[in-house]
């Protein structure tokens, strides 16, 4: 699978800084707005009303940056915030792993934004933000020997590992606990910036003369809006306005969360494995993430599958869960049955598109309706920059933190869906 220091608030922002970032400049917790922003000055008496649909990391980041910039934001979530992939993902962050592809600038901006948010929100204590060393490792399940290249491995990785290689340093890789990150952000957005969280199912949008004007929920509740952001993850594929334009499908990824008896023995090293099962066949590519909570997260065993309507109905396949337990046991004696308690056996769906790039931008033909989905295994990494960019797009008419043109849903117009 795969998947800045904050300047002194006393400094004058250079003229190249975007109007959006000028508006959201904070000083001692007070929002400072730029009175010189000519692109889209926020009317404090009549703030733009924006409804964000979807309580995962993309929707929550979008709601946060919109509200911090002065919009009146309502976040609509069917079940609970971070109940799906944003609560069950690994939370691995990488600065440069997307270099050379369409996600490069988005990933780099978002990695640095994660660092800034961690300073602002006390990320290390609030949601387990920390830098990591990341290793690749080959493990063969049937081997019982100690790891080769032992000097390159932390002592807790005492299974039959070989060919260890450092693929990320504390400067280029980090982690968050994704559920805690997402819920910390929505709490901040609600308490400090007035975001209203509504539990309800999106039924349809109200559109008049090609302009969105409301969101209608199941049961008939209408929420008036000047703009709507659809951040429904793989469930975007079940919303006809979007599914008629492009395909979003779900990759079902499995994970387990272990609590070792000796958590202090586990060092902050993320592992990307080439794992050869004892029965033979192609190697698997599971990942292992120790967390500062003392837990160890193990994921892998991914395949396309049908997405249920209710995220609460998603359960893991027992066979896949057993494979991940075997992976954990092979990697470390600290993660074997009897040495570690299984705290969670779970699965989630990663939203994917046919061309492998996320879909971020205004929906063609519906003014004021925006979409942000299709981030695959990099949703937690790219949530902050996506949210900040969509907020700029909604409020200023253009994103400057990152160029969104390559992610526009307009790229699918006239193209046959896969």
C-alpha positions as a Markdown table, in Angstrom:
| # | Residue | x | y | z |
|---|---|---|---|---|
| 1 | Unk | 0.0 | 0.0 | 0.0 |
| 2 | Unk | 1.2 | 3.5 | -1.0 |
| 3 | Unk | 0.4 | 5.4 | 1.0 |
| 4 | Unk | 7.4 | 24.9 | 8.8 |
| 5 | Unk | 7.9 | 26.4 | 11.5 |
| 6 | Unk | 5.3 | 29.1 | 12.2 |
| 7 | Unk | 6.7 | 32.5 | 11.7 |
| 8 | Unk | 6.4 | 35.2 | 14.3 |
| 9 | Unk | 2.9 | 36.8 | 14.2 |
| 10 | Unk | 4.7 | 40.2 | 14.5 |
| 11 | Unk | 6.2 | 39.8 | 11.0 |
| 12 | Unk | 4.6 | 41.6 | 8.1 |
| 13 | Unk | 3.4 | 39.1 | 5.5 |
| 14 | Unk | 5.0 | 39.6 | 2.1 |
| 15 | Unk | 2.7 | 40.7 | -0.8 |
| 16 | Unk | 3.0 | 37.3 | -2.4 |
| 17 | Unk | 1.1 | 35.6 | 0.4 |
| 18 | Unk | -2.4 | 34.7 | -0.7 |
| 19 | Unk | -5.5 | 36.7 | 0.4 |
| 20 | Unk | -6.8 | 33.5 | 2.1 |
| 21 | Unk | -3.6 | 33.1 | 4.2 |
| 22 | Unk | -3.7 | 36.8 | 5.1 |
| 23 | Unk | -7.3 | 36.5 | 6.3 |
| 24 | Unk | -6.5 | 33.5 | 8.4 |
| 25 | Unk | -3.4 | 34.9 | 10.1 |
| 26 | Unk | -3.6 | 34.3 | 13.8 |
| 27 | Unk | -2.2 | 36.4 | 16.7 |
| 28 | Unk | -2.6 | 35.1 | 20.2 |
| 29 | Unk | -5.7 | 33.1 | 19.2 |
| 30 | Unk | -7.4 | 36.1 | 17.5 |
| 31 | Unk | -8.3 | 35.9 | 13.9 |
| 32 | Unk | -6.7 | 38.8 | 12.0 |
| 33 | Unk | -8.3 | 39.6 | 8.6 |
| 34 | Unk | -6.7 | 41.5 | 5.8 |
| 35 | Unk | -8.6 | 44.7 | 4.9 |
| 36 | Unk | -6.6 | 45.0 | 1.7 |
| 37 | Unk | -7.7 | 41.7 | 0.1 |
| 38 | Unk | -9.4 | 42.8 | -3.1 |
| 39 | Unk | -10.1 | 39.3 | -4.5 |
| 40 | Unk | -13.0 | 38.3 | -2.2 |
| 41 | Unk | -13.3 | 40.3 | 1.0 |
| 42 | Unk | -15.4 | 38.6 | 3.6 |
| 43 | Unk | -18.5 | 40.5 | 4.6 |
| 44 | Unk | -18.5 | 40.0 | 8.4 |
| 45 | Unk | -22.2 | 41.0 | 8.6 |
| 46 | Unk | -23.2 | 38.4 | 5.9 |
| 47 | Unk | -20.5 | 35.7 | 5.8 |
| 48 | Unk | -20.7 | 33.2 | 3.0 |
| 49 | Unk | -22.8 | 30.2 | 4.0 |
| 50 | Unk | -21.1 | 26.9 | 3.1 |
| 51 | Unk | -22.3 | 23.4 | 3.8 |
| 52 | Unk | -19.6 | 20.7 | 3.8 |
| 53 | Unk | -21.0 | 17.2 | 3.3 |
| 54 | Unk | -18.8 | 14.5 | 4.8 |
| 55 | Unk | -17.2 | 14.2 | 8.2 |
| 56 | Unk | -13.9 | 12.5 | 7.2 |
| 57 | Unk | -10.5 | 14.2 | 7.1 |
| 58 | Unk | -11.1 | 16.0 | 3.8 |
| 59 | Unk | -14.5 | 17.4 | 4.9 |
| 60 | Unk | -13.3 | 18.4 | 8.3 |
| 61 | Unk | -10.1 | 20.1 | 7.0 |
| 62 | Unk | -12.2 | 22.0 | 4.5 |
| 63 | Unk | -14.7 | 23.1 | 7.2 |
| 64 | Unk | -11.9 | 24.1 | 9.5 |
| 65 | Unk | -10.1 | 26.4 | 6.9 |
| 66 | Unk | -13.4 | 27.8 | 5.6 |
| 67 | Unk | -14.6 | 28.7 | 9.1 |
| 68 | Unk | -11.2 | 30.1 | 10.2 |
| 69 | Unk | -11.4 | 32.4 | 7.2 |
| 70 | Unk | -14.8 | 33.7 | 8.3 |
| 71 | Unk | -17.4 | 31.6 | 6.4 |
| 72 | Unk | -20.5 | 30.3 | 8.2 |
| 73 | Unk | -20.0 | 26.6 | 7.9 |
| 74 | Unk | -22.3 | 23.6 | 8.5 |
| 75 | Unk | -20.7 | 20.2 | 8.4 |
| 76 | Unk | -23.2 | 17.4 | 7.6 |
| 77 | Unk | -22.1 | 13.8 | 8.4 |
| 78 | Unk | -24.3 | 10.7 | 8.1 |
| 79 | Unk | -22.9 | 8.7 | 11.1 |
| 80 | Unk | -20.1 | 10.3 | 13.2 |
| 81 | Unk | -17.0 | 12.3 | 12.5 |
| 82 | Unk | -14.0 | 10.1 | 11.4 |
| 83 | Unk | -16.1 | 6.9 | 11.5 |
| 84 | Unk | -14.8 | 5.4 | 8.3 |
| 85 | Unk | -11.3 | 5.6 | 6.7 |
| 86 | Unk | -10.4 | 8.8 | 8.5 |
| 87 | Unk | -10.7 | 6.8 | 11.8 |
| 88 | Unk | -9.2 | 3.6 | 10.7 |
| 89 | Unk | -6.3 | 4.6 | 8.5 |
| 90 | Unk | -2.7 | 4.4 | 9.4 |
| 91 | Unk | -2.0 | 8.2 | 9.6 |
| 92 | Unk | 1.4 | 8.0 | 7.8 |
| 93 | Unk | 2.7 | 11.2 | 6.4 |
| 94 | Unk | 5.5 | 11.6 | 3.8 |
| 95 | Unk | 7.0 | 14.8 | 2.4 |
| 96 | Unk | 8.4 | 13.5 | -0.9 |
| 97 | Unk | 7.0 | 10.1 | -1.7 |
| 98 | Unk | 4.6 | 11.6 | -4.3 |
| 99 | Unk | 7.4 | 13.5 | -6.1 |
| 100 | Unk | 7.4 | 13.0 | -9.8 |
| 101 | Unk | 3.6 | 12.5 | -9.9 |
| 102 | Unk | 0.5 | 14.7 | -9.9 |
| 103 | Unk | 0.3 | 14.7 | -6.1 |
| 104 | Unk | 3.8 | 16.2 | -5.6 |
| 105 | Unk | 3.0 | 19.8 | -4.8 |
| 106 | Unk | -0.2 | 18.8 | -2.9 |
| 107 | Unk | 1.7 | 16.3 | -0.7 |
| 108 | Unk | 4.6 | 18.7 | 0.0 |
| 109 | Unk | 2.3 | 21.6 | 1.0 |
| 110 | Unk | 0.2 | 19.3 | 3.1 |
| 111 | Unk | 3.1 | 17.7 | 4.9 |
| 112 | Unk | 4.3 | 21.2 | 5.9 |
| 113 | Unk | 0.8 | 22.2 | 6.9 |
| 114 | Unk | 0.5 | 19.1 | 9.1 |
| 115 | Unk | 3.6 | 20.4 | 10.9 |
| 116 | Unk | 2.1 | 23.9 | 11.4 |
| 117 | Unk | -1.2 | 22.4 | 12.6 |
| 118 | Unk | 0.7 | 20.3 | 15.1 |
| 119 | Unk | 2.3 | 23.4 | 16.6 |
| 120 | Unk | -1.1 | 25.2 | 16.6 |
| 121 | Unk | -3.1 | 22.4 | 18.1 |
| 122 | Unk | -0.5 | 20.7 | 20.3 |
| 123 | Unk | -0.5 | 17.8 | 17.9 |
| 124 | Unk | 2.0 | 15.6 | 19.9 |
| 125 | Unk | -0.3 | 15.5 | 22.9 |
| 126 | Unk | -3.7 | 16.0 | 21.1 |
| 127 | Unk | -3.4 | 13.4 | 18.3 |
| 128 | Unk | 0.0 | 11.7 | 18.4 |
| 129 | Unk | 1.8 | 13.8 | 15.8 |
| 130 | Unk | 5.5 | 12.8 | 15.7 |
| 131 | Unk | 8.3 | 12.4 | 13.2 |
| 132 | Unk | 9.4 | 8.9 | 12.2 |
| 133 | Unk | 12.2 | 6.9 | 10.7 |
| 134 | Unk | 10.7 | 4.7 | 8.0 |
| 135 | Unk | 12.3 | 1.4 | 7.0 |
| 136 | Unk | 11.6 | -1.2 | 4.2 |
| 137 | Unk | 12.1 | -4.8 | 5.2 |
| 138 | Unk | 11.7 | -8.2 | 3.6 |
| 139 | Unk | 10.1 | -10.9 | 5.8 |
| 140 | Unk | 9.5 | -14.5 | 5.0 |
| 141 | Unk | 6.9 | -16.1 | 7.2 |
| 142 | Unk | 8.3 | -19.6 | 7.3 |
| 143 | Unk | 11.8 | -18.6 | 8.4 |
| 144 | Unk | 12.6 | -18.8 | 12.1 |
| 145 | Unk | 16.0 | -17.1 | 12.0 |
| 146 | Unk | 16.8 | -13.8 | 13.6 |
| 147 | Unk | 17.0 | -10.8 | 11.3 |
| 148 | Unk | 20.0 | -10.2 | 9.2 |
| 149 | Unk | 21.5 | -6.8 | 9.0 |
| 150 | Unk | 20.6 | -6.6 | 12.7 |
| 151 | Unk | 22.6 | -3.5 | 13.3 |
| 152 | Unk | 20.2 | -1.6 | 11.0 |
| 153 | Unk | 17.1 | -2.6 | 12.9 |
| 154 | Unk | 15.7 | -1.6 | 16.3 |
| 155 | Unk | 15.8 | -4.5 | 18.8 |
| 156 | Unk | 12.0 | -5.0 | 18.9 |
| 157 | Unk | 12.1 | -6.1 | 15.2 |
| 158 | Unk | 13.4 | -9.5 | 16.1 |
| 159 | Unk | 11.7 | -11.7 | 13.5 |
| 160 | Unk | 13.2 | -13.0 | 10.3 |
| 161 | Unk | 13.7 | -9.7 | 8.6 |
| 162 | Unk | 16.3 | -9.1 | 6.0 |
| 163 | Unk | 17.5 | -6.4 | 3.6 |
| 164 | Unk | 16.6 | -3.4 | 5.8 |
| 165 | Unk | 16.8 | 0.0 | 4.2 |
| 166 | Unk | 15.9 | 3.5 | 5.4 |
| 167 | Unk | 13.3 | 5.0 | 3.1 |
| 168 | Unk | 12.3 | 8.0 | 5.3 |
| 169 | Unk | 13.9 | 10.1 | 7.9 |
| 170 | Unk | 12.5 | 12.2 | 10.7 |
| 171 | Unk | 12.7 | 15.1 | 8.3 |
| 172 | Unk | 10.6 | 13.5 | 5.6 |
| 173 | Unk | 8.2 | 11.1 | 7.4 |
| 174 | Unk | 5.8 | 11.5 | 10.3 |
| 175 | Unk | 2.5 | 10.2 | 11.6 |
| 176 | Unk | -0.8 | 11.2 | 13.3 |
| 177 | Unk | -3.5 | 9.2 | 14.9 |
| 178 | Unk | -6.1 | 9.9 | 12.1 |
| 179 | Unk | -9.2 | 9.7 | 14.2 |
| 180 | Unk | -7.8 | 11.9 | 17.0 |
| 181 | Unk | -6.5 | 14.4 | 14.4 |
| 182 | Unk | -9.8 | 14.7 | 12.6 |
| 183 | Unk | -11.8 | 15.0 | 15.8 |
| 184 | Unk | -9.4 | 17.5 | 17.3 |
| 185 | Unk | -9.7 | 19.6 | 14.2 |
| 186 | Unk | -13.5 | 19.6 | 14.2 |
| 187 | Unk | -13.6 | 20.4 | 17.9 |
| 188 | Unk | -11.4 | 23.4 | 17.3 |
| 189 | Unk | -13.5 | 24.4 | 14.3 |
| 190 | Unk | -16.7 | 24.2 | 16.3 |
| 191 | Unk | -15.5 | 25.8 | 19.5 |
| 192 | Unk | -13.4 | 28.6 | 18.0 |
| 193 | Unk | -14.8 | 29.2 | 14.6 |
| 194 | Unk | -18.5 | 28.3 | 15.0 |
| 195 | Unk | -18.8 | 25.3 | 12.7 |
| 196 | Unk | -22.2 | 23.6 | 13.2 |
| 197 | Unk | -22.0 | 19.8 | 13.0 |
| 198 | Unk | -25.3 | 18.2 | 11.8 |
| 199 | Unk | -25.8 | 14.4 | 11.8 |
| 200 | Unk | -28.0 | 13.6 | 8.8 |
| 201 | Unk | -27.9 | 11.9 | 5.4 |
| 202 | Unk | -27.5 | 14.1 | 2.3 |
| 203 | Unk | -30.6 | 13.5 | 0.1 |
| 204 | Unk | -30.0 | 16.0 | -2.7 |
| 205 | Unk | -28.9 | 19.6 | -3.5 |
| 206 | Unk | -31.2 | 22.5 | -4.2 |
| 207 | Unk | -30.2 | 24.1 | -7.4 |
| 208 | Unk | -31.8 | 27.2 | -9.1 |
| 209 | Unk | -30.7 | 28.4 | -12.5 |
| 210 | Unk | -27.5 | 26.4 | -12.3 |
| 211 | Unk | -26.6 | 27.8 | -8.9 |
| 212 | Unk | -26.6 | 25.7 | -5.7 |
| 213 | Unk | -28.8 | 27.2 | -2.9 |
| 214 | Unk | -29.4 | 24.5 | -0.4 |
| 215 | Unk | -28.8 | 21.0 | 0.9 |
| 216 | Unk | -31.7 | 18.8 | 1.6 |
| 217 | Unk | -31.3 | 16.0 | 4.1 |
| 218 | Unk | -33.2 | 12.7 | 4.5 |
| 219 | Unk | -36.4 | 13.6 | 6.4 |
| 220 | Unk | -36.8 | 16.9 | 4.6 |
| 221 | Unk | -34.6 | 19.3 | 6.5 |
| 222 | Unk | -33.3 | 22.1 | 4.3 |
| 223 | Unk | -30.0 | 23.9 | 5.0 |
| 224 | Unk | -29.7 | 27.1 | 2.9 |
| 225 | Unk | -26.3 | 27.7 | 1.5 |
| 226 | Unk | -24.2 | 29.8 | -0.9 |
| 227 | Unk | -21.9 | 27.0 | -1.6 |
| 228 | Unk | -21.7 | 23.2 | -1.0 |
| 229 | Unk | -18.6 | 21.0 | -0.7 |
| 230 | Unk | -19.1 | 17.3 | -1.4 |
| 231 | Unk | -16.4 | 15.4 | 0.5 |
| 232 | Unk | -18.1 | 12.0 | 0.8 |
| 233 | Unk | -15.1 | 9.8 | 0.2 |
| 234 | Unk | -16.0 | 6.6 | -1.7 |
| 235 | Unk | -19.7 | 7.5 | -1.1 |
| 236 | Unk | -19.3 | 10.2 | -3.7 |
| 237 | Unk | -19.8 | 7.3 | -6.2 |
| 238 | Unk | -23.4 | 6.9 | -4.8 |
| 239 | Unk | -24.3 | 10.5 | -5.4 |
| 240 | Unk | -25.8 | 10.8 | -8.9 |
| 241 | Unk | -24.6 | 14.4 | -9.6 |
| 242 | Unk | -21.0 | 13.1 | -9.3 |
| 243 | Unk | -21.4 | 9.5 | -10.5 |
| 244 | Unk | -22.8 | 10.8 | -13.8 |
| 245 | Unk | -19.5 | 12.6 | -14.4 |
| 246 | Unk | -16.8 | 10.3 | -13.0 |
| 247 | Unk | -16.3 | 7.0 | -11.2 |
| 248 | Unk | -15.2 | 6.8 | -7.6 |
| 249 | Unk | -14.7 | 3.3 | -6.2 |
| 250 | Unk | -13.6 | 1.8 | -3.0 |
| 251 | Unk | -10.5 | -0.2 | -2.1 |
| 252 | Unk | -11.2 | -2.2 | 1.0 |
| 253 | Unk | -8.2 | -2.1 | 3.3 |
| 254 | Unk | -7.8 | -4.2 | 6.5 |
| 255 | Unk | -6.0 | -3.3 | 9.7 |
| 256 | Unk | -5.5 | -4.5 | 13.3 |
| 257 | Unk | -4.5 | -2.5 | 16.3 |
| 258 | Unk | -2.3 | -4.2 | 18.9 |
| 259 | Unk | -1.3 | -3.2 | 22.4 |
| 260 | Unk | 1.9 | -4.9 | 23.4 |
| 261 | Unk | 2.7 | -5.7 | 27.0 |
| 262 | Unk | 5.9 | -3.8 | 26.8 |
| 263 | Unk | 5.1 | -0.7 | 24.7 |
| 264 | Unk | 8.2 | 1.1 | 25.9 |
| 265 | Unk | 10.2 | -1.4 | 23.9 |
| 266 | Unk | 8.7 | -0.3 | 20.6 |
| 267 | Unk | 10.6 | 2.6 | 18.9 |
| 268 | Unk | 9.1 | 5.1 | 16.4 |
| 269 | Unk | 10.0 | 3.2 | 13.3 |
| 270 | Unk | 7.4 | 2.7 | 10.5 |
| 271 | Unk | 7.8 | -0.5 | 8.5 |
| 272 | Unk | 7.0 | -1.1 | 4.9 |
| 273 | Unk | 7.3 | -4.8 | 4.3 |
| 274 | Unk | 7.8 | -7.2 | 1.4 |
| 275 | Unk | 6.1 | -10.2 | 3.1 |
| 276 | Unk | 6.4 | -13.7 | 1.7 |
| 277 | Unk | 3.6 | -16.0 | 3.1 |
| 278 | Unk | 4.6 | -19.5 | 4.1 |
| 279 | Unk | 2.3 | -21.0 | 1.4 |
| 280 | Unk | 4.1 | -19.2 | -1.3 |
| 281 | Unk | 2.8 | -16.9 | -3.9 |
| 282 | Unk | 3.4 | -13.2 | -4.6 |
| 283 | Unk | 4.7 | -11.1 | -1.7 |
| 284 | Unk | 2.3 | -8.9 | 0.2 |
| 285 | Unk | 3.0 | -5.3 | 1.1 |
| 286 | Unk | 1.7 | -4.7 | 4.7 |
| 287 | Unk | 2.7 | -1.8 | 6.8 |
| 288 | Unk | 3.4 | -1.5 | 10.5 |
| 289 | Unk | 3.1 | 1.8 | 12.5 |
| 290 | Unk | 3.9 | 2.0 | 16.1 |
| 291 | Unk | 2.0 | 4.9 | 17.8 |
| 292 | Unk | 3.0 | 7.1 | 20.7 |
| 293 | Unk | -0.1 | 5.8 | 22.5 |
| 294 | Unk | 1.8 | 2.5 | 22.9 |
| 295 | Unk | -0.4 | 0.8 | 20.3 |
| 296 | Unk | 0.9 | -0.8 | 17.0 |
| 297 | Unk | -1.1 | -0.5 | 13.9 |
| 298 | Unk | -0.8 | -3.1 | 11.1 |
| 299 | Unk | -2.5 | -2.8 | 7.8 |
| 300 | Unk | -2.7 | -4.4 | 4.3 |
| 301 | Unk | -4.8 | -6.9 | 2.5 |
| 302 | Unk | -6.5 | -4.5 | 0.1 |
| 303 | Unk | -8.9 | -5.2 | -2.8 |
| 304 | Unk | -11.7 | -3.5 | -4.6 |
| 305 | Unk | -15.1 | -4.3 | -3.0 |
| 306 | Unk | -18.7 | -3.0 | -3.0 |
| 307 | Unk | -19.2 | -0.2 | -0.6 |
| 308 | Unk | -22.1 | -0.5 | 1.9 |
| 309 | Unk | -24.5 | 2.4 | 2.3 |
| 310 | Unk | -23.7 | 2.6 | 6.0 |
| 311 | Unk | -20.1 | 3.1 | 7.1 |
| 312 | Unk | -20.9 | 1.5 | 10.5 |
| 313 | Unk | -21.6 | -1.8 | 8.6 |
| 314 | Unk | -18.1 | -2.2 | 7.3 |
| 315 | Unk | -16.3 | -5.2 | 8.9 |
| 316 | Unk | -13.1 | -6.9 | 8.0 |
| 317 | Unk | -12.8 | -10.3 | 6.3 |
| 318 | Unk | -11.6 | -12.8 | 8.9 |
| 319 | Unk | -9.0 | -14.4 | 6.6 |
| 320 | Unk | -7.4 | -11.0 | 5.9 |
| 321 | Unk | -7.4 | -10.2 | 9.6 |
| 322 | Unk | -5.6 | -13.5 | 10.4 |
| 323 | Unk | -3.0 | -12.7 | 7.8 |
| 324 | Unk | -2.2 | -9.4 | 9.4 |
| 325 | Unk | -1.9 | -11.2 | 12.8 |
| 326 | Unk | 0.6 | -13.5 | 11.2 |
| 327 | Unk | 2.5 | -10.5 | 9.8 |
| 328 | Unk | 2.7 | -8.9 | 13.2 |
| 329 | Unk | 4.0 | -12.2 | 14.8 |
| 330 | Unk | 6.6 | -12.6 | 12.1 |
| 331 | Unk | 7.9 | -9.1 | 12.5 |
| 332 | Unk | 8.3 | -9.0 | 16.3 |
| 333 | Unk | 7.9 | -11.3 | 19.3 |
| 334 | Unk | 6.4 | -8.3 | 21.1 |
| 335 | Unk | 3.4 | -8.5 | 18.7 |
| 336 | Unk | 2.7 | -12.2 | 19.0 |
| 337 | Unk | -0.4 | -13.7 | 20.6 |
| 338 | Unk | 0.0 | -13.6 | 24.4 |
| 339 | Unk | 2.5 | -10.7 | 24.2 |
| 340 | Unk | 0.1 | -8.2 | 22.7 |
| 341 | Unk | -3.7 | -7.6 | 23.0 |
| 342 | Unk | -5.7 | -7.2 | 19.9 |
| 343 | Unk | -7.6 | -3.9 | 20.4 |
| 344 | Unk | -9.3 | -3.7 | 17.0 |
| 345 | Unk | -9.9 | -5.8 | 13.9 |
| 346 | Unk | -11.3 | -3.5 | 11.2 |
| 347 | Unk | -11.6 | -2.4 | 7.6 |
| 348 | Unk | -12.2 | 0.8 | 5.7 |
| 349 | Unk | -12.7 | 1.9 | 2.1 |
| 350 | Unk | -10.2 | 4.1 | 0.3 |
| 351 | Unk | -11.7 | 6.4 | -2.3 |
| 352 | Unk | -10.1 | 5.9 | -5.7 |
| 353 | Unk | -10.5 | 7.3 | -9.3 |
| 354 | Unk | -9.9 | 5.7 | -12.7 |
| 355 | Unk | -6.9 | 8.0 | -13.4 |
| 356 | Unk | -5.4 | 7.7 | -9.9 |
| 357 | Unk | -5.7 | 11.4 | -9.1 |
| 358 | Unk | -8.1 | 13.0 | -6.6 |
| 359 | Unk | -11.0 | 15.1 | -7.8 |
| 360 | Unk | -10.9 | 18.6 | -6.3 |
| 361 | Unk | -12.8 | 21.5 | -7.7 |
| 362 | Unk | -16.1 | 23.0 | -8.8 |
| 363 | Unk | -18.6 | 20.6 | -10.4 |
| 364 | Unk | -19.2 | 21.6 | -14.1 |
| 365 | Unk | -22.6 | 23.0 | -14.7 |
| 366 | Unk | -23.5 | 23.6 | -11.0 |
| 367 | Unk | -22.1 | 26.9 | -9.7 |
| 368 | Unk | -21.2 | 26.9 | -6.1 |
| 369 | Unk | -21.0 | 23.1 | -5.9 |
| 370 | Unk | -17.5 | 21.7 | -5.2 |
| 371 | Unk | -16.1 | 18.2 | -4.8 |
| 372 | Unk | -13.1 | 16.8 | -3.0 |
| 373 | Unk | -12.6 | 13.1 | -3.1 |
| 374 | Unk | -10.5 | 10.2 | -4.5 |
| 375 | Unk | -7.4 | 10.6 | -2.3 |
| 376 | Unk | -6.7 | 6.8 | -2.1 |
| 377 | Unk | -4.2 | 6.0 | 0.6 |
| 378 | Unk | -2.9 | 9.5 | 0.9 |
| 379 | Unk | -6.1 | 11.1 | 2.3 |
| 380 | Unk | -4.7 | 11.8 | 5.8 |
| 381 | Unk | -1.5 | 13.3 | 4.4 |
| 382 | Unk | -3.3 | 15.5 | 1.9 |
| 383 | Unk | -6.3 | 16.5 | 4.0 |
| 384 | Unk | -4.9 | 19.8 | 5.2 |
| 385 | Unk | -3.7 | 21.2 | 1.9 |
| 386 | Unk | -6.9 | 19.9 | 0.2 |
| 387 | Unk | -9.0 | 21.6 | 2.8 |
| 388 | Unk | -7.1 | 24.9 | 2.6 |
| 389 | Unk | -7.1 | 24.9 | -1.2 |
| 390 | Unk | -10.9 | 24.2 | -1.4 |
| 391 | Unk | -11.5 | 27.0 | 1.1 |
| 392 | Unk | -9.5 | 29.4 | -1.1 |
| 393 | Unk | -11.4 | 28.2 | -4.1 |
| 394 | Unk | -14.8 | 28.7 | -2.5 |
| 395 | Unk | -14.0 | 32.1 | -0.9 |
| 396 | Unk | -11.5 | 33.6 | -3.4 |
| 397 | Unk | -12.4 | 31.9 | -6.6 |
| 398 | Unk | -8.9 | 30.4 | -6.9 |
| 399 | Unk | -6.6 | 28.2 | -4.9 |
| 400 | Unk | -3.0 | 29.6 | -4.4 |
| 401 | Unk | -1.6 | 27.2 | -1.7 |
| 402 | Unk | -1.5 | 24.5 | -4.5 |
| 403 | Unk | -2.6 | 24.4 | -8.1 |
| 404 | Unk | -5.8 | 22.5 | -8.3 |
| 405 | Unk | -6.2 | 22.6 | -12.1 |
| 406 | Unk | -5.0 | 19.0 | -12.7 |
| 407 | Unk | -7.5 | 17.7 | -10.1 |
| 408 | Unk | -10.5 | 19.5 | -11.6 |
| 409 | Unk | -13.6 | 17.4 | -12.2 |
| 410 | Unk | -13.9 | 19.2 | -15.6 |
| 411 | Unk | -11.2 | 16.8 | -16.8 |
| 412 | Unk | -13.9 | 14.1 | -17.0 |
| 413 | Unk | -16.3 | 16.0 | -19.2 |
| 414 | Unk | -16.6 | 14.2 | -22.5 |
| 415 | Unk | -14.5 | 11.3 | -21.3 |
| 416 | Unk | -16.0 | 7.8 | -21.1 |
| 417 | Unk | -16.0 | 6.4 | -17.6 |
| 418 | Unk | -14.0 | 3.3 | -16.7 |
